[in-house]
Every structure is written in C-alpha cells, then in structure tokens.
Amino acid sequence: MPEHAGRPSGDSQIRQQLLHHARLLFSKKGYAKVSTRQIAEAAGVNAAMIRYYFQDKAGLFEAVVTETIQPLAQLVHQQNQQKSQSSPALFIQTYYQLMGQAPELPKLIFRSLHDPDSAEHRIVSKIFGQMFQQMISQLQRYMREPGRLKPECDPLNAIVSCVSLAIFPFLMPDVVKQQLGIAMTPHFLTQLGQHQQQLLHSGLVPDQEKQNV
C-alpha cells in the first residue's frame, strides 16, 4: 500500500491487529454476519482505520485470505516456475501450518467457493483460482512420473486422496471432533501432518522407491 500523509502511529501494529481480529471473526461468524464496526471494536481501533488500510470489508477479507495463504501460494508458484516436483506431503504440511492459525477459516473459504451468489465468492475465487490450477498441475506431473506410484495406484485417485487429506480435517463436523476428543491445535496438526506423510508414503510409493529414499 502506498505511503500516506498523516500516517497513524503504530501503523504496522494497527494493520496486523485488524487482520488478526478480522480473521477470528470471519472464521467464527462468517463473512456476512461480521461488520467493520465489530472488527474495529475487537481490534481496539476506530472503524476509519479499516477504510484507511483496506477501503472496506471486502478489501479486509481479501487481505485476510491472501496473507493467510501467501506462504503456500509462494511455494506453489516457485515450484511451478522451476518445474520441480515437491512431495504432496509438503503441500499438506504447509497447508496445515497456515490454516492452523485460524482453523475455522477453511470452512468459510469452502462455503464461499460453493456459493456463487455470496459477496465473498468473487474474492476467494480470484485468490485461489490460479494457485489451485498450479498446484493440481504440479501434483499431476508428480503422480504421473514413471515409477513414482505403485503400479496399482491410479494417478487421478492419488491426487484426490492428497487433496482430501489436506482439506477434510478443517471441514470435520464439530460433533465428530468432540467424539474423537481432538482440537485443531498446532501440535495436533503437526502430528497429523507427519502421519499423513507416512500414510501417503506407505500407500503410494513402490517398495523399490522406498528403499532408495
């Protein structure tokens, strides 16, 4: 964002406070049920600061989603530019680390992508569209490389499995999480990411390839 005359003191801190509390409120209540006034009050600043930094609620929501997934988007873009092939487990672990900051945010993103009439659909589609396209392209290259998968494994099914493993934990119904006694804490997600890596390795990688790792 360009520099402004009369920039408020504590500039970076105020902006980060707004992003933090907006992420929490959007994740908990959904985009439509959160007002800029509520976000400003939670952040302890004047609502005019949202207009100053983000123009409006849509701009703030876009910043929340963009900055949350930025490290993953950078990883995907870098691998795509280099035509290199990262393990799907790396994408899953990175996704867990990022979404662990706001475990309810993926639900909001998922609902937005499935509701074309919602105000946030356009924002989420714009942010995720290119990244998903690049990520799926990379997974396809990885899975279809000769000798990468067990002969009985279909590359398309393997890709669907990887995407499912990444997304489902955050979309799990609360009643299921309560029955299992789990919470989406950073510690749990780290352990789950390690488990998913072992699961993918055992289920997809040929025995000869395992010996060479």
C-alpha angles and dihedrals in degrees: 000000000000119000115265130209111247092024109188119251115256087032100165093041093052092049092049091048090054092048092047096050093040089054091051095046096043090049094048102039106019129247099280095051096052122084129200088241091058091050093048092049092050090050092046095236139109116275088236087074090069090056090046096054105024108015094228145349092286091054091049092049090050090051091049093053095040096050093043094057098031096106091051092046090051092051092049093047093047093050091046093051092048093043087227126148118233120190113263086234089066091057091048094050092046091049091050092050093050099042090044086076088069110009093186094055095082089059090055091047091048092051091047093053091051096047109066091178094060122103092234096051093083092050096048093043091053093049098043101033100082094034093054091046091053093043094051090047090054093047090051092052091047097047095044096051108116113263094010095111136037110268092248093054118097112218093222093051090047091054092049089050092052093049090047092051090051098047108033101069090063093045094048111127114252092239090059092049090049092050091049092044095231135139127195094247123152089250093053093045092050091053092044091050090054090048092050090051091054091045094053092044093051096043102041111023119088116241092245091052090050090056091053094052 
